[in-house]
Structures are given as C-alpha cells and as structure tokens.
Amino acid sequence: MGTVIMHNVVSIDGFIADEDDDVGPLHDWYFSGDTPIRESRTSVFDHSGIGVAFKVSSASAEYVRSMWDSVGAIVMGRRLFDLVNGWEGDPPTGDHVVVVSHRPKPEGWHPEASYHFVDNVTAAIETARELAGDRTVSVNAGEVGGQILAAGLVDEVAMDVVPVVFGSGRRFFGSLCSRHVLKDPHVVLRGDRVLHLRFRVDHG
C-alpha cells in the first residue's frame, strides 16, 4: 500500500487559511515561477482564481512534480469540497478523491468524476488506499487531517511553509489537542517564497 501523507501549504504560524477560509498569499508561489509543474494537463477548474497555470520556481519544480505524480487519491473534508465545489471534479493531482462528510454527494454533481463520500476518517483512508493502490494517499490538512493523524493513520506530514503570519484562522492540524512526535525532517528544500518540509510520523 502507498504512503499516507498529510500535506498542505501553511503560514509560518501554522494556518492554512484565515477565519474566512481565504488562503491569501499562501498559494502565490504556485503561480509566480517560470517552470510548469505539468507540461500537458489542462484543468477545467481554475486553481489560481485568475486564469494562470501552475508554474513554480525551478528550485521547487522537481519536488512538487514528483510528489504530485505519486498521488493516487486525495482525502478532503466537506468544508473544502463546498468551498471549491470539489474543484469541479478536476483535482490538482491524483485520479480519485475521497470526501469525509455526513452528507452525500450533491445529486447530479459531475457523475464522471471519481469522488467518493464516506462518513468517517477510518473509512476514508481505507477507501483512498484501495483506490490509490501502490500510489500515495494525500490528506488535506485541517480538521479532517488532524483527525486522521490522531487516529494513527498518517505516515508523513508534508508542509509547504510560506513566510506570512495570519495570527488566526484554520489551523494546519485542526483542533488536534494530543501530542504526536515526528521524526527529523527528511526533506528540507528552499524554493522561492516557500520552504518544503517533510517529516515521518513516529508511531513507536
């Protein structure tokens, strides 16, 4: 089975969005570089919000490309799904999406898209692993990500740290209040306006 990685862009004070779910400048580095992450894929959903394709610095490109190419399934919460309308069935990477929600998929919503709605985090990871096979399961940070970490189902934590301070907002680990030990980072890579970090979770 593939690795389960909890991943998100995050401010240096630990927030993935402000109180109004606005990511502000957190994602600017995804669109301000000179190197495309993907050469050929065209997206239905405008992930930039301004009609710009994913382009990062050359320092970040190989890391981001290899990480995205490894993803088979994404796990997200219902809040994010509703905010972006599930990226209109066109996630930034991966072939499948699992949404943790007590509400079903909206009737008639993009029937062609491989989106699966489950009502708890354990079922979400089981479903995502089955769909992803040997590829990576990418878990979006936030409340659902924190619950999956608390359940002992996360293998690695990946953070793209951006030099901005929010002061308050949506926390990377949600409302997680228990202690979890991570190993020393095995990836430390400096890009333009972003620092890529990856930590394995110590389950011992």
Short mmCIF file of C-alpha atoms in Angstrom, two decimals:
data_model
loop_
_atom_site.label_atom_id
_atom_site.label_comp_id
_atom_site.label_asym_id
_atom_site.label_seq_id
_atom_site.Cartn_x
_atom_site.Cartn_y
_atom_site.Cartn_z
CA MET A 1 0.00 0.00 0.00
CA GLY A 2 1.08 3.55 -0.66
CA THR A 3 2.17 6.12 1.90
CA VAL A 4 -0.43 8.36 3.57
CA ILE A 5 0.87 11.93 3.59
CA MET A 6 -0.88 14.83 5.34
CA HIS A 7 0.01 17.81 3.16
CA ASN A 8 -0.79 21.48 2.83
CA VAL A 9 0.61 24.94 2.26
CA VAL A 10 0.85 26.70 5.63
CA SER A 11 1.77 30.05 7.15
CA ILE A 12 4.74 30.19 9.49
CA ASP A 13 2.35 30.46 12.43
CA GLY A 14 0.53 27.28 11.43
CA PHE A 15 -2.58 28.34 9.49
CA ILE A 16 -3.85 27.04 6.15
CA ALA A 17 -6.40 29.86 5.72
CA ASP A 18 -7.77 32.80 7.65
CA GLU A 19 -11.04 32.84 9.62
CA ASP A 20 -12.97 33.43 6.37
CA ASP A 21 -11.28 30.49 4.61
CA ASP A 22 -9.23 32.89 2.48
CA VAL A 23 -5.77 31.48 1.74
CA GLY A 24 -4.41 34.96 1.00
CA PRO A 25 -0.83 34.82 -0.32
CA LEU A 26 -0.24 31.20 0.73
CA HIS A 27 -0.59 29.84 -2.82
CA ASP A 28 1.11 32.68 -4.70
CA TRP A 29 4.31 30.67 -5.18
CA TYR A 30 2.33 28.05 -7.13
CA PHE A 31 1.75 30.58 -9.92
CA SER A 32 4.69 33.02 -9.77
CA GLY A 33 7.54 30.85 -11.07
CA ASP A 34 8.86 30.06 -14.52
CA THR A 35 8.65 26.25 -14.53
CA PRO A 36 5.36 24.44 -15.25
CA ILE A 37 4.52 21.57 -12.91
CA ARG A 38 2.71 19.84 -15.76
CA GLU A 39 3.57 20.26 -19.40
CA SER A 40 0.37 18.96 -20.96
CA ARG A 41 -2.52 18.65 -18.49
CA THR A 42 -5.17 21.34 -18.84
CA SER A 43 -7.52 21.96 -15.92
CA VAL A 44 -11.25 22.51 -16.03
CA PHE A 45 -11.09 24.26 -12.66
CA ASP A 46 -9.09 27.50 -12.32
CA HIS A 47 -6.99 26.64 -9.28
CA SER A 48 -5.28 30.05 -9.32
CA GLY A 49 -8.50 32.06 -9.41
CA ILE A 50 -7.00 34.34 -12.06
CA GLY A 51 -6.65 32.01 -15.02
CA VAL A 52 -2.97 31.19 -14.52
CA ALA A 53 -1.46 27.71 -14.84
CA PHE A 54 0.66 26.13 -12.11
CA LYS A 55 4.21 27.47 -12.51
CA VAL A 56 6.75 27.34 -9.69
CA SER A 57 10.41 28.17 -9.31
CA SER A 58 12.95 25.75 -10.72
CA ALA A 59 14.01 25.01 -7.13
CA SER A 60 10.50 23.74 -6.29
CA ALA A 61 9.52 22.21 -9.63
CA GLU A 62 11.15 18.78 -9.38
CA TYR A 63 9.99 18.28 -5.78
CA VAL A 64 6.40 19.33 -6.45
CA ARG A 65 6.17 17.42 -9.73
CA SER A 66 7.47 14.16 -8.24
CA MET A 67 5.19 14.49 -5.23
CA TRP A 68 2.10 15.24 -7.32
CA ASP A 69 2.89 12.45 -9.79
CA SER A 70 2.99 9.96 -6.90
CA VAL A 71 -0.54 10.78 -5.70
CA GLY A 72 -3.27 8.27 -6.48
CA ALA A 73 -6.01 9.64 -4.23
CA ILE A 74 -6.77 12.78 -2.22
CA VAL A 75 -8.72 12.84 1.05
CA MET A 76 -10.50 16.11 1.80
CA GLY A 77 -13.13 17.40 4.20
CA ARG A 78 -16.61 18.62 3.28
CA ARG A 79 -15.73 22.23 4.13
CA LEU A 80 -13.07 22.37 1.42
CA PHE A 81 -15.26 20.44 -1.01
CA ASP A 82 -18.04 23.00 -0.61
CA LEU A 83 -15.65 25.98 -0.82
CA VAL A 84 -14.22 24.91 -4.17
CA ASN A 85 -17.17 22.80 -5.34
CA GLY A 86 -14.83 19.82 -5.42
CA TRP A 87 -12.59 21.60 -7.95
CA GLU A 88 -15.43 20.90 -10.41
CA GLY A 89 -14.37 17.26 -10.48
CA ASP A 90 -10.83 18.22 -11.56
CA PRO A 91 -8.42 17.90 -8.59
CA PRO A 92 -4.92 19.37 -8.92
CA THR A 93 -3.46 15.87 -8.87
CA GLY A 94 -4.46 12.25 -8.39
CA ASP A 95 -7.14 10.18 -10.05
CA HIS A 96 -9.56 9.81 -7.13
CA VAL A 97 -10.91 11.96 -4.30
CA VAL A 98 -12.46 10.78 -1.04
CA VAL A 99 -14.60 13.31 0.83
CA VAL A 100 -15.26 12.91 4.55
CA SER A 101 -18.83 14.03 5.07
CA HIS A 102 -22.07 13.05 6.76
CA ARG A 103 -23.89 14.42 3.71
CA PRO A 104 -23.94 12.56 0.39
CA LYS A 105 -22.51 13.76 -2.89
CA PRO A 106 -24.72 16.51 -4.33
CA GLU A 107 -27.28 15.00 -6.67
CA GLY A 108 -26.12 15.09 -10.27
CA TRP A 109 -22.71 16.53 -9.38
CA HIS A 110 -20.07 15.58 -12.01
CA PRO A 111 -21.04 11.90 -12.34
CA GLU A 112 -17.92 11.29 -14.43
CA ALA A 113 -15.56 12.22 -11.57
CA SER A 114 -14.16 9.56 -9.23
CA TYR A 115 -15.29 11.21 -5.99
CA HIS A 116 -16.37 9.03 -3.07
CA PHE A 117 -18.21 10.27 0.02
CA VAL A 118 -17.72 8.48 3.36
CA ASP A 119 -18.76 9.48 6.87
CA ASN A 120 -15.62 8.81 8.94
CA VAL A 121 -11.86 9.14 8.64
CA THR A 122 -11.06 5.44 9.00
CA ALA A 123 -13.31 4.56 6.08
CA ALA A 124 -11.83 7.48 4.14
CA ILE A 125 -8.29 6.13 4.42
CA GLU A 126 -9.39 2.57 3.68
CA THR A 127 -11.23 3.73 0.56
CA ALA A 128 -8.41 6.02 -0.56
CA ARG A 129 -5.79 3.29 -0.12
CA GLU A 130 -7.86 0.85 -2.14
CA LEU A 131 -8.30 3.41 -4.92
CA ALA A 132 -4.67 4.56 -4.88
CA GLY A 133 -3.10 1.08 -4.86
CA ASP A 134 0.65 1.48 -4.53
CA ARG A 135 0.45 5.25 -5.04
CA THR A 136 0.36 7.93 -2.35
CA VAL A 137 -2.76 9.00 -0.46
CA SER A 138 -2.59 12.77 0.05
CA VAL A 139 -4.62 14.04 3.02
CA ASN A 140 -5.52 17.71 3.09
CA ALA A 141 -4.60 19.34 6.39
CA GLY A 142 -7.18 20.93 8.69
CA GLU A 143 -9.85 19.33 10.86
CA VAL A 144 -10.09 16.11 8.86
CA GLY A 145 -6.31 15.84 8.51
CA GLY A 146 -5.91 16.30 12.26
CA GLN A 147 -8.46 13.57 12.94
CA ILE A 148 -6.64 11.19 10.59
CA LEU A 149 -3.32 11.94 12.31
CA ALA A 150 -4.93 11.40 15.73
CA ALA A 151 -6.22 8.02 14.51
CA GLY A 152 -2.66 6.94 13.74
CA LEU A 153 -3.31 6.70 10.01
CA VAL A 154 -0.76 9.25 8.74
CA ASP A 155 2.74 8.10 7.70
CA GLU A 156 4.23 11.50 6.88
CA VAL A 157 3.50 15.20 7.34
CA ALA A 158 4.46 17.49 4.46
CA MET A 159 4.36 21.26 4.84
CA ASP A 160 4.99 23.96 2.25
CA VAL A 161 5.77 26.84 4.62
CA VAL A 162 5.18 30.36 3.31
CA PRO A 163 6.65 33.44 5.04
CA VAL A 164 3.40 35.06 6.10
CA VAL A 165 1.78 35.39 9.55
CA PHE A 166 -2.02 35.07 9.77
CA GLY A 167 -2.41 35.41 13.54
CA SER A 168 -5.60 33.35 13.48
CA GLY A 169 -7.57 31.15 11.15
CA ARG A 170 -7.81 27.50 10.12
CA ARG A 171 -5.07 25.51 11.80
CA PHE A 172 -2.91 23.01 9.89
CA PHE A 173 -3.70 20.32 12.47
CA GLY A 174 -7.27 21.47 13.10
CA SER A 175 -8.37 21.21 16.72
CA LEU A 176 -5.97 18.34 17.45
CA CYS A 177 -5.04 18.55 21.13
CA SER A 178 -2.95 15.41 21.69
CA ARG A 179 0.83 15.08 21.37
CA HIS A 180 2.36 13.44 18.30
CA VAL A 181 6.09 13.05 17.73
CA LEU A 182 7.53 13.50 14.27
CA LYS A 183 10.98 12.39 13.19
CA ASP A 184 13.63 14.80 11.94
CA PRO A 185 12.71 16.17 8.51
CA HIS A 186 13.96 14.00 5.65
CA VAL A 187 13.14 16.75 3.14
CA VAL A 188 14.23 20.37 3.64
CA LEU A 189 14.11 22.29 0.37
CA ARG A 190 14.09 26.03 -0.13
CA GLY A 191 12.10 27.42 -3.05
CA ASP A 192 11.13 30.99 -3.87
CA ARG A 193 8.82 32.23 -1.10
CA VAL A 194 8.30 28.68 0.20
CA LEU A 195 10.13 26.11 2.31
CA HIS A 196 9.29 22.46 1.63
CA LEU A 197 9.45 20.17 4.68
CA ARG A 198 8.57 16.51 5.14
CA PHE A 199 8.53 14.58 8.42
CA ARG A 200 7.83 10.90 9.03
CA VAL A 201 5.42 10.21 11.89
CA ASP A 202 6.90 8.32 14.84
CA HIS A 203 4.38 5.59 15.58
CA GLY A 204 6.66 3.99 18.16
#
